[in-house]
Amino acid sequence: MHTSSSSKVAPLYTNAAPAQQASHRLKVYPPKPQKVYFFATCLVDLFYPDAGMAGIQLLEQQGIEVLYPQTQTCCGQPAYTSGYHDQARAVAQAQFDLFPEPWPIVLPSGSCAGMMRQHYPQLFANTPEQANAQAIANRVFELTDFLLHVCQLQLKDEGKPIKVALHTSCSARRELGIAHVGETLLDQLAQVERIEPKRTSECCGFGGTFAVRHPQISAAMVEDKTQALIDAAPHFVTTDCGCLMNIQGHAEKTRLKLQGEHLLSFLWRRTQNDA
Amino acid sequence: MTLKTDHLAGGQFYIRVQDALANAPIRANFRKAMDGLMHKRATALEDTQERESLRELAANVRLRALARLPELLIQLEKKCQSQGIQVHWAQDAQQACEQVLAICQQRQARTVIKGKSMVSEEMELNHFLAEAGIEALESDLGEYIVQLAQETPSHIIMPAIHKNTQQISQLMHEKTGTQLSHDVAYLTECARQQLRERFQQADIGLSGVNFAVAETGTLCLVENEGNGRLTTSVPSCHIAVMGIEKVVEHLEDVTPLLSLLTRSATGQAITTYFNMISRPRQPDEKDGPEVVHLILVDNGRAHLYQDPELRDTLRCIRCGACMNHCPVYTRIGGHAYGTTYPGPIGKILMPHLTGFANNAALPSASTLCGACAEVCPVKIPIPDILVRLRREAVNGDQINPSVMAEKGFKRTWKEALAWQLWAYLAQRPRLYQIATKIARLGHYWMPQSLGAWTQVRTAPRPAAKSLSQLRRDAEKSL
């Protein structure tokens, strides 16, 4: 039994390079452009159009012309995270032609921005569209990130004093590294007291199909997140519709007094004269 | 593996999850422990610049070692042999167990005292030796408790983390006759006394290996209790078992790994003990084992190694930070996974060790929140690997075909058809808009119950007008 050779171990390959990691790519902010492409994302389009309109108005207020391609559908993320990459690629590629001019592409969602920015290059690796996917990815920005860092947005609060808890999505926080953006923008509002919920960086339990594939775990997570937000403030804001739908839906179902809103809607509302 | 097994294995996972979530003490124990461990790590790695440069360095050390893994293993074997360590290669858990047993039989051993070793858990060694009439006794305090309770570890660093002091006190009282006490120092001292005697009687000491240095033939063992040192120095024979991925090139490679391992795991700057073993007892030495064996265990790793993306799994240095920070692990605890390695690392490693279909539910049991990758000391892109495994499970990519032995085991025609239909619509904006319009209108007569989603949430309500519609209206009115 004492064998002193490696012959019993299956053959090993040594020359394959480790996969490139999404987190290693650097983000370069462009100068403030004349125009941007607005990619609404399927959830905003269908469930939270007000958030999309608020985002468009905030951009227009900055003197930026918003190009809204009417033939947009979905970034492809649901199929991507479910492992159906052929379908994800087909849907993602159908969006490529929406952005012919080199303007930035902005999204009112950290999750979908993360998909396009970080995962398109991986998804299209080894395909003829690889360079195109990378070029698109480089132009993609989550909208609040864009407003803060490209437009240097300065907000004037017109609203009454209010306490608000911010929930930053995991994709905004970890994939895009922009957890500070929501905090900075809210802190610009003089009458808004931002209260940090307990375990603020913990996931709300949405996770796309996770919520229906593993409903029990998801339920335990959203219960805790909802409670943490209520303990902080009766009002919470977030930049991701998945989290919003999950947390708000749980609060409604369990009749908890927690009011959720998309951060863009909140920012727009607070800066209006009749706020 | 058939689809039936998949459903069975998946089903058992769901049952264990349900039990764990309903178990209030278990949930409280994990929440408290994980909160504490997260805090300890954050405190120990407060300087974010130092932390990130150290992680970068450690990841590169592991990448460099893995790139040369086959040669390094041969180098390690030769160096160890030249220093008098006997080296064995085990292709799977069964063979590794047989090799341990053969050494036991050769030495007519009756008892084996064990330092902490997750590979031996993977091998289910204790059970195997017991069948052969050899007693294996765990000497790590957590492992000792788990063994008394006839359980398996629920965490790779803290095996008994699922138990609180009260439960441990009760267990030790029942099994070893100690007094019921909440005094941790008293309970630890009792275990220490019980174990001390056993160290002296044991025929063989068996340990794991944290890092093996190819250049110097050094086996490094990280521990806090001194049981690792006793295990590897008191009995006349020492057997070290290690996964083949644990090798590094140079001695100086150990420094960043060790520094990050202890900080990531328990927030310690350094453990109480750090053992470096390079040879059996020499004629002029007063202690140490006469014989040292090293068993290099493959058990699925070499196969996994062959894929450049999946290979990143092998960077792991087993600090457990991914589970400490995982919102899923925190809620369901280690046992719910039903695997040797639980938590995020378990999800990406176990399919290669015990079969994909046997771990059917694991890759999907993640929100891909990325907390694991954020804290991983060697920067394993765990969420990316989870997505890769999901792709393998449904054989979902023609351009980058799946490679795993059980690829596509989870693919069902219903699900595939649903995604095809979705993709068909999402590539045809006109149709897509009609479909979303139907969804918007349809929700008025749709049931308010949407299966799993509405168990704890209200159904999402589509807005009266979609954003595209609002934009079209706005453009018309201009």
PDB file of N, CA and C in Angstrom, chain A residues 1-2 4-5 8-9 11-13 17 21 42 45-46 49 66 70-71 73 78 81-87 89 122 126 170 174 199 202-203 210 213-214 216 218 224 246 249-250 252-253, chain B residues 14 18 31 35 70 77 81 87-89 91 95 102 305-306 308 311 331 364 367 369 374 384 390-391 396-398 400 415 419 426 429 432-433 454 456-458 463 465-468 471-472:
ATOM      1  N   MET A   1       0.814  -1.219   0.000  1.00  0.00           N
ATOM      2  CA  MET A   1       0.000   0.000   0.000  1.00  0.00           C
ATOM      3  C   MET A   1       0.840   1.257   0.000  1.00  0.00           C
ATOM      4  N   HIS A   2       2.111   1.091   0.298  1.00  0.00           N
ATOM      5  CA  HIS A   2       2.944   2.288   0.316  1.00  0.00           C
ATOM      6  C   HIS A   2       3.446   2.576  -1.091  1.00  0.00           C
ATOM      7  N   SER A   4       4.870   5.207  -3.814  1.00  0.00           N
ATOM      8  CA  SER A   4       5.563   6.492  -3.757  1.00  0.00           C
ATOM      9  C   SER A   4       5.578   7.179  -5.119  1.00  0.00           C
ATOM     10  N   SER A   5       4.534   6.963  -5.882  1.00  0.00           N
ATOM     11  CA  SER A   5       4.468   7.727  -7.130  1.00  0.00           C
ATOM     12  C   SER A   5       3.095   8.367  -7.250  1.00  0.00           C
ATOM     13  N   LYS A   8      -1.383   7.215  -9.083  1.00  0.00           N
ATOM     14  CA  LYS A   8      -2.758   6.908  -8.694  1.00  0.00           C
ATOM     15  C   LYS A   8      -3.664   8.129  -8.755  1.00  0.00           C
ATOM     16  N   VAL A   9      -3.068   9.299  -8.891  1.00  0.00           N
ATOM     17  CA  VAL A   9      -3.869  10.510  -8.977  1.00  0.00           C
ATOM     18  C   VAL A   9      -4.170  10.776 -10.449  1.00  0.00           C
ATOM     19  N   PRO A  11      -4.745  12.438 -14.065  1.00  0.00           N
ATOM     20  CA  PRO A  11      -3.837  13.377 -14.717  1.00  0.00           C
ATOM     21  C   PRO A  11      -4.234  14.836 -14.441  1.00  0.00           C
ATOM     22  N   LEU A  12      -3.235  15.659 -14.293  1.00  0.00           N
ATOM     23  CA  LEU A  12      -3.487  17.045 -13.926  1.00  0.00           C
ATOM     24  C   LEU A  12      -3.007  17.963 -15.043  1.00  0.00           C
ATOM     25  N   TYR A  13      -3.762  19.007 -15.292  1.00  0.00           N
ATOM     26  CA  TYR A  13      -3.338  20.009 -16.267  1.00  0.00           C
ATOM     27  C   TYR A  13      -2.784  21.203 -15.505  1.00  0.00           C
ATOM     28  N   ALA A  17      -5.247  29.068 -17.279  1.00  0.00           N
ATOM     29  CA  ALA A  17      -5.194  30.285 -16.469  1.00  0.00           C
ATOM     30  C   ALA A  17      -6.430  30.387 -15.588  1.00  0.00           C
ATOM     31  N   GLN A  21     -11.445  37.723 -12.717  1.00  0.00           N
ATOM     32  CA  GLN A  21     -12.483  38.052 -11.759  1.00  0.00           C
ATOM     33  C   GLN A  21     -13.096  39.409 -12.047  1.00  0.00           C
ATOM     34  N   CYS A  42     -36.624  45.316 -16.272  1.00  0.00           N
ATOM     35  CA  CYS A  42     -37.985  44.784 -16.394  1.00  0.00           C
ATOM     36  C   CYS A  42     -38.827  45.052 -15.149  1.00  0.00           C
ATOM     37  N   ASP A  45     -39.883  48.768 -15.124  1.00  0.00           N
ATOM     38  CA  ASP A  45     -40.846  48.969 -16.213  1.00  0.00           C
ATOM     39  C   ASP A  45     -42.237  48.512 -15.803  1.00  0.00           C
ATOM     40  N   LEU A  46     -42.297  47.341 -15.194  1.00  0.00           N
ATOM     41  CA  LEU A  46     -43.588  46.717 -14.919  1.00  0.00           C
ATOM     42  C   LEU A  46     -44.182  47.125 -13.559  1.00  0.00           C
ATOM     43  N   PRO A  49     -42.706  51.992 -12.288  1.00  0.00           N
ATOM     44  CA  PRO A  49     -42.412  53.003 -13.310  1.00  0.00           C
ATOM     45  C   PRO A  49     -42.144  54.383 -12.700  1.00  0.00           C
ATOM     46  N   VAL A  66     -32.318  62.344 -22.035  1.00  0.00           N
ATOM     47  CA  VAL A  66     -32.465  60.906 -21.748  1.00  0.00           C
ATOM     48  C   VAL A  66     -33.006  60.180 -22.976  1.00  0.00           C
ATOM     49  N   GLN A  70     -37.210  52.219 -26.896  1.00  0.00           N
ATOM     50  CA  GLN A  70     -38.514  51.589 -26.649  1.00  0.00           C
ATOM     51  C   GLN A  70     -38.479  50.074 -26.819  1.00  0.00           C
ATOM     52  N   THR A  71     -37.447  49.567 -27.470  1.00  0.00           N
ATOM     53  CA  THR A  71     -37.445  48.117 -27.713  1.00  0.00           C
ATOM     54  C   THR A  71     -36.641  47.347 -26.664  1.00  0.00           C
ATOM     55  N   THR A  73     -35.929  45.211 -23.247  1.00  0.00           N
ATOM     56  CA  THR A  73     -36.726  44.257 -22.473  1.00  0.00           C
ATOM     57  C   THR A  73     -36.069  43.947 -21.127  1.00  0.00           C
ATOM     58  N   PRO A  78     -32.138  36.915 -14.885  1.00  0.00           N
ATOM     59  CA  PRO A  78     -32.845  35.757 -14.314  1.00  0.00           C
ATOM     60  C   PRO A  78     -32.362  34.423 -14.901  1.00  0.00           C
ATOM     61  N   THR A  81     -28.500  33.713 -13.700  1.00  0.00           N
ATOM     62  CA  THR A  81     -28.287  33.157 -12.360  1.00  0.00           C
ATOM     63  C   THR A  81     -28.955  31.796 -12.194  1.00  0.00           C
ATOM     64  N   SER A  82     -29.859  31.451 -13.115  1.00  0.00           N
ATOM     65  CA  SER A  82     -30.469  30.117 -13.055  1.00  0.00           C
ATOM     66  C   SER A  82     -29.683  29.091 -13.851  1.00  0.00           C
ATOM     67  N   GLY A  83     -28.626  29.530 -14.505  1.00  0.00           N
ATOM     68  CA  GLY A  83     -27.774  28.591 -15.233  1.00  0.00           C
ATOM     69  C   GLY A  83     -28.115  28.444 -16.698  1.00  0.00           C
ATOM     70  N   TYR A  84     -29.177  29.098 -17.158  1.00  0.00           N
ATOM     71  CA  TYR A  84     -29.561  29.005 -18.577  1.00  0.00           C
ATOM     72  C   TYR A  84     -28.859  30.108 -19.375  1.00  0.00           C
ATOM     73  N   HIS A  85     -27.586  29.873 -19.646  1.00  0.00           N
ATOM     74  CA  HIS A  85     -26.751  30.927 -20.221  1.00  0.00           C
ATOM     75  C   HIS A  85     -26.995  31.138 -21.707  1.00  0.00           C
ATOM     76  N   ASP A  86     -27.432  30.113 -22.407  1.00  0.00           N
ATOM     77  CA  ASP A  86     -27.778  30.315 -23.827  1.00  0.00           C
ATOM     78  C   ASP A  86     -28.911  31.336 -23.936  1.00  0.00           C
ATOM     79  N   GLN A  87     -29.927  31.173 -23.080  1.00  0.00           N
ATOM     80  CA  GLN A  87     -31.078  32.068 -23.112  1.00  0.00           C
ATOM     81  C   GLN A  87     -30.679  33.459 -22.609  1.00  0.00           C
ATOM     82  N   ARG A  89     -27.784  34.836 -22.811  1.00  0.00           N
ATOM     83  CA  ARG A  89     -26.947  35.460 -23.833  1.00  0.00           C
ATOM     84  C   ARG A  89     -27.808  36.009 -24.976  1.00  0.00           C
ATOM     85  N   GLN A 122     -18.140  38.057 -18.901  1.00  0.00           N
ATOM     86  CA  GLN A 122     -18.016  36.607 -18.656  1.00  0.00           C
ATOM     87  C   GLN A 122     -18.964  35.826 -19.560  1.00  0.00           C
ATOM     88  N   ASN A 126     -15.440  33.961 -25.174  1.00  0.00           N
ATOM     89  CA  ASN A 126     -15.386  32.914 -26.218  1.00  0.00           C
ATOM     90  C   ASN A 126     -16.484  33.038 -27.272  1.00  0.00           C
ATOM     91  N   CYS A 170     -27.253  43.906  -2.219  1.00  0.00           N
ATOM     92  CA  CYS A 170     -25.951  43.234  -2.201  1.00  0.00           C
ATOM     93  C   CYS A 170     -25.185  43.493  -3.494  1.00  0.00           C
ATOM     94  N   ARG A 174     -21.676  44.997  -3.165  1.00  0.00           N
ATOM     95  CA  ARG A 174     -20.503  44.141  -3.366  1.00  0.00           C
ATOM     96  C   ARG A 174     -20.070  44.006  -4.816  1.00  0.00           C
ATOM     97  N   ARG A 199     -27.240  45.224  11.331  1.00  0.00           N
ATOM     98  CA  ARG A 199     -26.721  44.301  10.299  1.00  0.00           C
ATOM     99  C   ARG A 199     -27.051  44.823   8.896  1.00  0.00           C
ATOM    100  N   GLU A 202     -26.354  42.890   5.592  1.00  0.00           N
ATOM    101  CA  GLU A 202     -26.877  41.530   5.382  1.00  0.00           C
ATOM    102  C   GLU A 202     -27.962  41.518   4.306  1.00  0.00           C
ATOM    103  N   CYS A 203     -27.944  40.478   3.524  1.00  0.00           N
ATOM    104  CA  CYS A 203     -28.891  40.286   2.422  1.00  0.00           C
ATOM    105  C   CYS A 203     -30.333  40.196   2.930  1.00  0.00           C
ATOM    106  N   PHE A 210     -34.085  32.370  -5.923  1.00  0.00           N
ATOM    107  CA  PHE A 210     -33.844  31.818  -4.580  1.00  0.00           C
ATOM    108  C   PHE A 210     -35.105  31.925  -3.713  1.00  0.00           C
ATOM    109  N   ARG A 213     -37.237  29.091  -4.841  1.00  0.00           N
ATOM    110  CA  ARG A 213     -36.619  27.766  -4.748  1.00  0.00           C
ATOM    111  C   ARG A 213     -36.372  27.365  -3.299  1.00  0.00           C
ATOM    112  N   HIS A 214     -36.040  28.353  -2.483  1.00  0.00           N
ATOM    113  CA  HIS A 214     -35.765  28.091  -1.065  1.00  0.00           C
ATOM    114  C   HIS A 214     -36.600  29.054  -0.219  1.00  0.00           C
ATOM    115  N   GLN A 216     -38.297  28.849   2.477  1.00  0.00           N
ATOM    116  CA  GLN A 216     -38.205  28.891   3.944  1.00  0.00           C
ATOM    117  C   GLN A 216     -37.025  29.736   4.404  1.00  0.00           C
ATOM    118  N   SER A 218     -35.477  31.989   2.595  1.00  0.00           N
ATOM    119  CA  SER A 218     -35.754  33.345   2.161  1.00  0.00           C
ATOM    120  C   SER A 218     -36.684  34.046   3.148  1.00  0.00           C
ATOM    121  N   ASP A 224     -36.138  38.861   9.252  1.00  0.00           N
ATOM    122  CA  ASP A 224     -35.111  39.563  10.032  1.00  0.00           C
ATOM    123  C   ASP A 224     -34.816  40.942   9.450  1.00  0.00           C
ATOM    124  N   ASN A 246     -39.527  42.418  -2.078  1.00  0.00           N
ATOM    125  CA  ASN A 246     -39.399  41.382  -1.062  1.00  0.00           C
ATOM    126  C   ASN A 246     -39.741  41.931   0.322  1.00  0.00           C
ATOM    127  N   GLY A 249     -43.272  43.632   0.432  1.00  0.00           N
ATOM    128  CA  GLY A 249     -44.270  42.569   0.345  1.00  0.00           C
ATOM    129  C   GLY A 249     -44.428  41.831   1.667  1.00  0.00           C
ATOM    130  N   HIS A 250     -43.311  41.614   2.358  1.00  0.00           N
ATOM    131  CA  HIS A 250     -43.377  40.932   3.656  1.00  0.00           C
ATOM    132  C   HIS A 250     -44.037  41.828   4.706  1.00  0.00           C
ATOM    133  N   GLU A 252     -46.210  44.149   4.212  1.00  0.00           N
ATOM    134  CA  GLU A 252     -47.647  44.209   3.935  1.00  0.00           C
ATOM    135  C   GLU A 252     -48.359  42.936   4.381  1.00  0.00           C
ATOM    136  N   LYS A 253     -47.753  41.817   4.037  1.00  0.00           N
ATOM    137  CA  LYS A 253     -48.360  40.524   4.373  1.00  0.00           C
ATOM    138  C   LYS A 253     -48.523  40.369   5.879  1.00  0.00           C
TER     139      LYS A 253
ATOM    140  N   TYR B  14     -34.325  20.083   2.144  1.00  0.00           N
ATOM    141  CA  TYR B  14     -35.454  20.930   2.521  1.00  0.00           C
ATOM    142  C   TYR B  14     -36.008  20.539   3.886  1.00  0.00           C
ATOM    143  N   GLN B  18     -36.037  22.941   7.156  1.00  0.00           N
ATOM    144  CA  GLN B  18     -37.280  23.208   7.891  1.00  0.00           C
ATOM    145  C   GLN B  18     -37.086  22.951   9.390  1.00  0.00           C
ATOM    146  N   ARG B  31     -26.768  32.473  15.406  1.00  0.00           N
ATOM    147  CA  ARG B  31     -26.802  33.928  15.234  1.00  0.00           C
ATOM    148  C   ARG B  31     -25.793  34.603  16.159  1.00  0.00           C
ATOM    149  N   ASP B  35     -22.428  36.403  14.765  1.00  0.00           N
ATOM    150  CA  ASP B  35     -22.275  37.841  15.021  1.00  0.00           C
ATOM    151  C   ASP B  35     -20.926  38.097  15.703  1.00  0.00           C
ATOM    152  N   PRO B  70       0.832  19.679  -9.513  1.00  0.00           N
ATOM    153  CA  PRO B  70       1.397  18.342  -9.687  1.00  0.00           C
ATOM    154  C   PRO B  70       2.887  18.268  -9.336  1.00  0.00           C
ATOM    155  N   GLU B  77       6.593  15.177  -1.805  1.00  0.00           N
ATOM    156  CA  GLU B  77       6.789  13.756  -1.517  1.00  0.00           C
ATOM    157  C   GLU B  77       8.272  13.419  -1.370  1.00  0.00           C
ATOM    158  N   GLN B  81      10.125  12.324   2.037  1.00  0.00           N
ATOM    159  CA  GLN B  81      10.782  11.010   2.091  1.00  0.00           C
ATOM    160  C   GLN B  81      12.242  11.153   2.489  1.00  0.00           C
ATOM    161  N   VAL B  87       5.309   8.598   2.665  1.00  0.00           N
ATOM    162  CA  VAL B  87       4.247   9.290   1.942  1.00  0.00           C
ATOM    163  C   VAL B  87       3.349   8.302   1.204  1.00  0.00           C
ATOM    164  N   HIS B  88       2.053   8.492   1.310  1.00  0.00           N
ATOM    165  CA  HIS B  88       1.075   7.625   0.642  1.00  0.00           C
ATOM    166  C   HIS B  88       0.127   8.491  -0.167  1.00  0.00           C
ATOM    167  N   TRP B  89      -0.350   7.944  -1.254  1.00  0.00           N
ATOM    168  CA  TRP B  89      -1.325   8.656  -2.103  1.00  0.00           C
ATOM    169  C   TRP B  89      -2.646   7.897  -2.054  1.00  0.00           C
ATOM    170  N   GLN B  91      -6.496   7.812  -3.592  1.00  0.00           N
ATOM    171  CA  GLN B  91      -7.343   8.361  -4.647  1.00  0.00           C
ATOM    172  C   GLN B  91      -8.704   8.795  -4.125  1.00  0.00           C
ATOM    173  N   GLN B  95      -9.812   4.580   0.073  1.00  0.00           N
ATOM    174  CA  GLN B  95      -8.405   4.181   0.027  1.00  0.00           C
ATOM    175  C   GLN B  95      -7.617   4.835   1.170  1.00  0.00           C
ATOM    176  N   ALA B 102      -4.203   0.117   7.592  1.00  0.00           N
ATOM    177  CA  ALA B 102      -3.028  -0.730   7.369  1.00  0.00           C
ATOM    178  C   ALA B 102      -1.889  -0.328   8.308  1.00  0.00           C
ATOM    179  N   TYR B 305      -9.711  19.949 -10.292  1.00  0.00           N
ATOM    180  CA  TYR B 305      -8.550  20.775 -10.645  1.00  0.00           C
ATOM    181  C   TYR B 305      -8.461  21.033 -12.143  1.00  0.00           C
ATOM    182  N   GLN B 306      -8.989  20.137 -12.932  1.00  0.00           N
ATOM    183  CA  GLN B 306      -8.775  20.219 -14.372  1.00  0.00           C
ATOM    184  C   GLN B 306      -9.572  21.317 -15.055  1.00  0.00           C
ATOM    185  N   PRO B 308     -10.320  25.222 -15.221  1.00  0.00           N
ATOM    186  CA  PRO B 308      -9.683  26.441 -14.714  1.00  0.00           C
ATOM    187  C   PRO B 308     -10.582  27.315 -13.849  1.00  0.00           C
ATOM    188  N   ARG B 311     -11.466  25.222 -10.491  1.00  0.00           N
ATOM    189  CA  ARG B 311     -10.225  25.025  -9.738  1.00  0.00           C
ATOM    190  C   ARG B 311     -10.063  26.032  -8.604  1.00  0.00           C
ATOM    191  N   ARG B 331     -28.622  31.118   9.404  1.00  0.00           N
ATOM    192  CA  ARG B 331     -30.002  30.767   9.744  1.00  0.00           C
ATOM    193  C   ARG B 331     -30.239  29.270   9.846  1.00  0.00           C
ATOM    194  N   SER B 364     -28.240  26.131  -5.604  1.00  0.00           N
ATOM    195  CA  SER B 364     -29.316  27.121  -5.688  1.00  0.00           C
ATOM    196  C   SER B 364     -29.636  27.754  -4.333  1.00  0.00           C
ATOM    197  N   THR B 367     -28.406  33.388  -2.219  1.00  0.00           N
ATOM    198  CA  THR B 367     -28.945  34.573  -2.878  1.00  0.00           C
ATOM    199  C   THR B 367     -27.884  35.235  -3.750  1.00  0.00           C
ATOM    200  N   CYS B 369     -25.405  36.792  -2.617  1.00  0.00           N
ATOM    201  CA  CYS B 369     -25.213  38.112  -2.008  1.00  0.00           C
ATOM    202  C   CYS B 369     -23.752  38.515  -1.994  1.00  0.00           C
ATOM    203  N   GLU B 374     -16.539  38.382  -0.348  1.00  0.00           N
ATOM    204  CA  GLU B 374     -16.018  39.631   0.201  1.00  0.00           C
ATOM    205  C   GLU B 374     -15.022  39.374   1.335  1.00  0.00           C
ATOM    206  N   ASP B 384     -19.621  33.406  -8.342  1.00  0.00           N
ATOM    207  CA  ASP B 384     -19.402  33.042  -9.746  1.00  0.00           C
ATOM    208  C   ASP B 384     -19.363  31.526  -9.914  1.00  0.00           C
ATOM    209  N   ARG B 390     -24.688  26.008 -11.223  1.00  0.00           N
ATOM    210  CA  ARG B 390     -26.090  26.010 -11.670  1.00  0.00           C
ATOM    211  C   ARG B 390     -26.146  25.735 -13.171  1.00  0.00           C
ATOM    212  N   ARG B 391     -25.215  26.323 -13.889  1.00  0.00           N
ATOM    213  CA  ARG B 391     -25.140  26.111 -15.341  1.00  0.00           C
ATOM    214  C   ARG B 391     -24.821  24.649 -15.645  1.00  0.00           C
ATOM    215  N   GLY B 396     -26.676  24.331 -19.283  1.00  0.00           N
ATOM    216  CA  GLY B 396     -27.340  25.478 -19.887  1.00  0.00           C
ATOM    217  C   GLY B 396     -26.512  26.313 -20.834  1.00  0.00           C
ATOM    218  N   ASP B 397     -25.420  25.794 -21.377  1.00  0.00           N
ATOM    219  CA  ASP B 397     -24.581  26.631 -22.227  1.00  0.00           C
ATOM    220  C   ASP B 397     -23.953  25.808 -23.351  1.00  0.00           C
ATOM    221  N   GLN B 398     -24.337  26.167 -24.577  1.00  0.00           N
ATOM    222  CA  GLN B 398     -23.791  25.430 -25.735  1.00  0.00           C
ATOM    223  C   GLN B 398     -22.367  25.888 -26.064  1.00  0.00           C
ATOM    224  N   ASN B 400     -20.013  27.272 -23.937  1.00  0.00           N
ATOM    225  CA  ASN B 400     -19.064  26.770 -22.943  1.00  0.00           C
ATOM    226  C   ASN B 400     -19.672  25.508 -22.332  1.00  0.00           C
ATOM    227  N   GLU B 415     -38.719  23.249 -17.157  1.00  0.00           N
ATOM    228  CA  GLU B 415     -37.962  24.451 -16.818  1.00  0.00           C
ATOM    229  C   GLU B 415     -37.248  24.999 -18.051  1.00  0.00           C
ATOM    230  N   TRP B 419     -37.733  28.777 -19.798  1.00  0.00           N
ATOM    231  CA  TRP B 419     -36.676  29.762 -20.094  1.00  0.00           C
ATOM    232  C   TRP B 419     -36.610  30.061 -21.591  1.00  0.00           C
ATOM    233  N   ALA B 426     -38.427  37.913 -24.705  1.00  0.00           N
ATOM    234  CA  ALA B 426     -37.535  39.023 -24.361  1.00  0.00           C
ATOM    235  C   ALA B 426     -36.649  39.434 -25.535  1.00  0.00           C
ATOM    236  N   PRO B 429     -39.393  42.668 -28.680  1.00  0.00           N
ATOM    237  CA  PRO B 429     -39.950  43.744 -27.860  1.00  0.00           C
ATOM    238  C   PRO B 429     -41.459  43.932 -28.018  1.00  0.00           C
ATOM    239  N   TYR B 432     -43.127  41.182 -26.270  1.00  0.00           N
ATOM    240  CA  TYR B 432     -42.811  41.346 -24.848  1.00  0.00           C
ATOM    241  C   TYR B 432     -43.734  42.383 -24.223  1.00  0.00           C
ATOM    242  N   GLN B 433     -43.943  43.508 -24.964  1.00  0.00           N
ATOM    243  CA  GLN B 433     -44.800  44.557 -24.419  1.00  0.00           C
ATOM    244  C   GLN B 433     -46.249  44.091 -24.306  1.00  0.00           C
ATOM    245  N   THR B 454     -45.880  34.133  -2.065  1.00  0.00           N
ATOM    246  CA  THR B 454     -46.917  34.776  -1.264  1.00  0.00           C
ATOM    247  C   THR B 454     -47.133  34.110   0.095  1.00  0.00           C
ATOM    248  N   VAL B 456     -45.145  34.422   2.532  1.00  0.00           N
ATOM    249  CA  VAL B 456     -44.779  35.443   3.519  1.00  0.00           C
ATOM    250  C   VAL B 456     -44.780  36.855   2.930  1.00  0.00           C
ATOM    251  N   ARG B 457     -45.269  36.985   1.682  1.00  0.00           N
ATOM    252  CA  ARG B 457     -45.286  38.311   1.053  1.00  0.00           C
ATOM    253  C   ARG B 457     -46.580  38.486   0.283  1.00  0.00           C
ATOM    254  N   THR B 458     -46.961  39.759   0.068  1.00  0.00           N
ATOM    255  CA  THR B 458     -48.080  40.007  -0.827  1.00  0.00           C
ATOM    256  C   THR B 458     -47.585  39.842  -2.257  1.00  0.00           C
ATOM    257  N   ALA B 463     -47.862  48.106 -12.157  1.00  0.00           N
ATOM    258  CA  ALA B 463     -48.397  49.465 -12.199  1.00  0.00           C
ATOM    259  C   ALA B 463     -49.418  49.572 -13.325  1.00  0.00           C
ATOM    260  N   LYS B 465     -49.629  51.736 -15.676  1.00  0.00           N
ATOM    261  CA  LYS B 465     -48.937  51.955 -16.942  1.00  0.00           C
ATOM    262  C   LYS B 465     -47.456  51.645 -16.754  1.00  0.00           C
ATOM    263  N   SER B 466     -46.906  50.928 -17.720  1.00  0.00           N
ATOM    264  CA  SER B 466     -45.483  50.614 -17.627  1.00  0.00           C
ATOM    265  C   SER B 466     -44.667  51.864 -17.920  1.00  0.00           C
ATOM    266  N   LEU B 467     -43.386  51.805 -17.586  1.00  0.00           N
ATOM    267  CA  LEU B 467     -42.519  52.957 -17.841  1.00  0.00           C
ATOM    268  C   LEU B 467     -42.429  53.228 -19.343  1.00  0.00           C
ATOM    269  N   SER B 468     -42.351  52.173 -20.146  1.00  0.00           N
ATOM    270  CA  SER B 468     -42.283  52.371 -21.602  1.00  0.00           C
ATOM    271  C   SER B 468     -43.535  53.100 -22.083  1.00  0.00           C
ATOM    272  N   ARG B 471     -43.372  56.699 -21.129  1.00  0.00           N
ATOM    273  CA  ARG B 471     -42.452  57.414 -22.025  1.00  0.00           C
ATOM    274  C   ARG B 471     -43.109  57.686 -23.379  1.00  0.00           C
ATOM    275  N   ARG B 472     -43.841  56.701 -23.862  1.00  0.00           N
ATOM    276  CA  ARG B 472     -44.523  56.882 -25.156  1.00  0.00           C
ATOM    277  C   ARG B 472     -45.547  57.999 -25.040  1.00  0.00           C
TER     278      ARG B 472
END
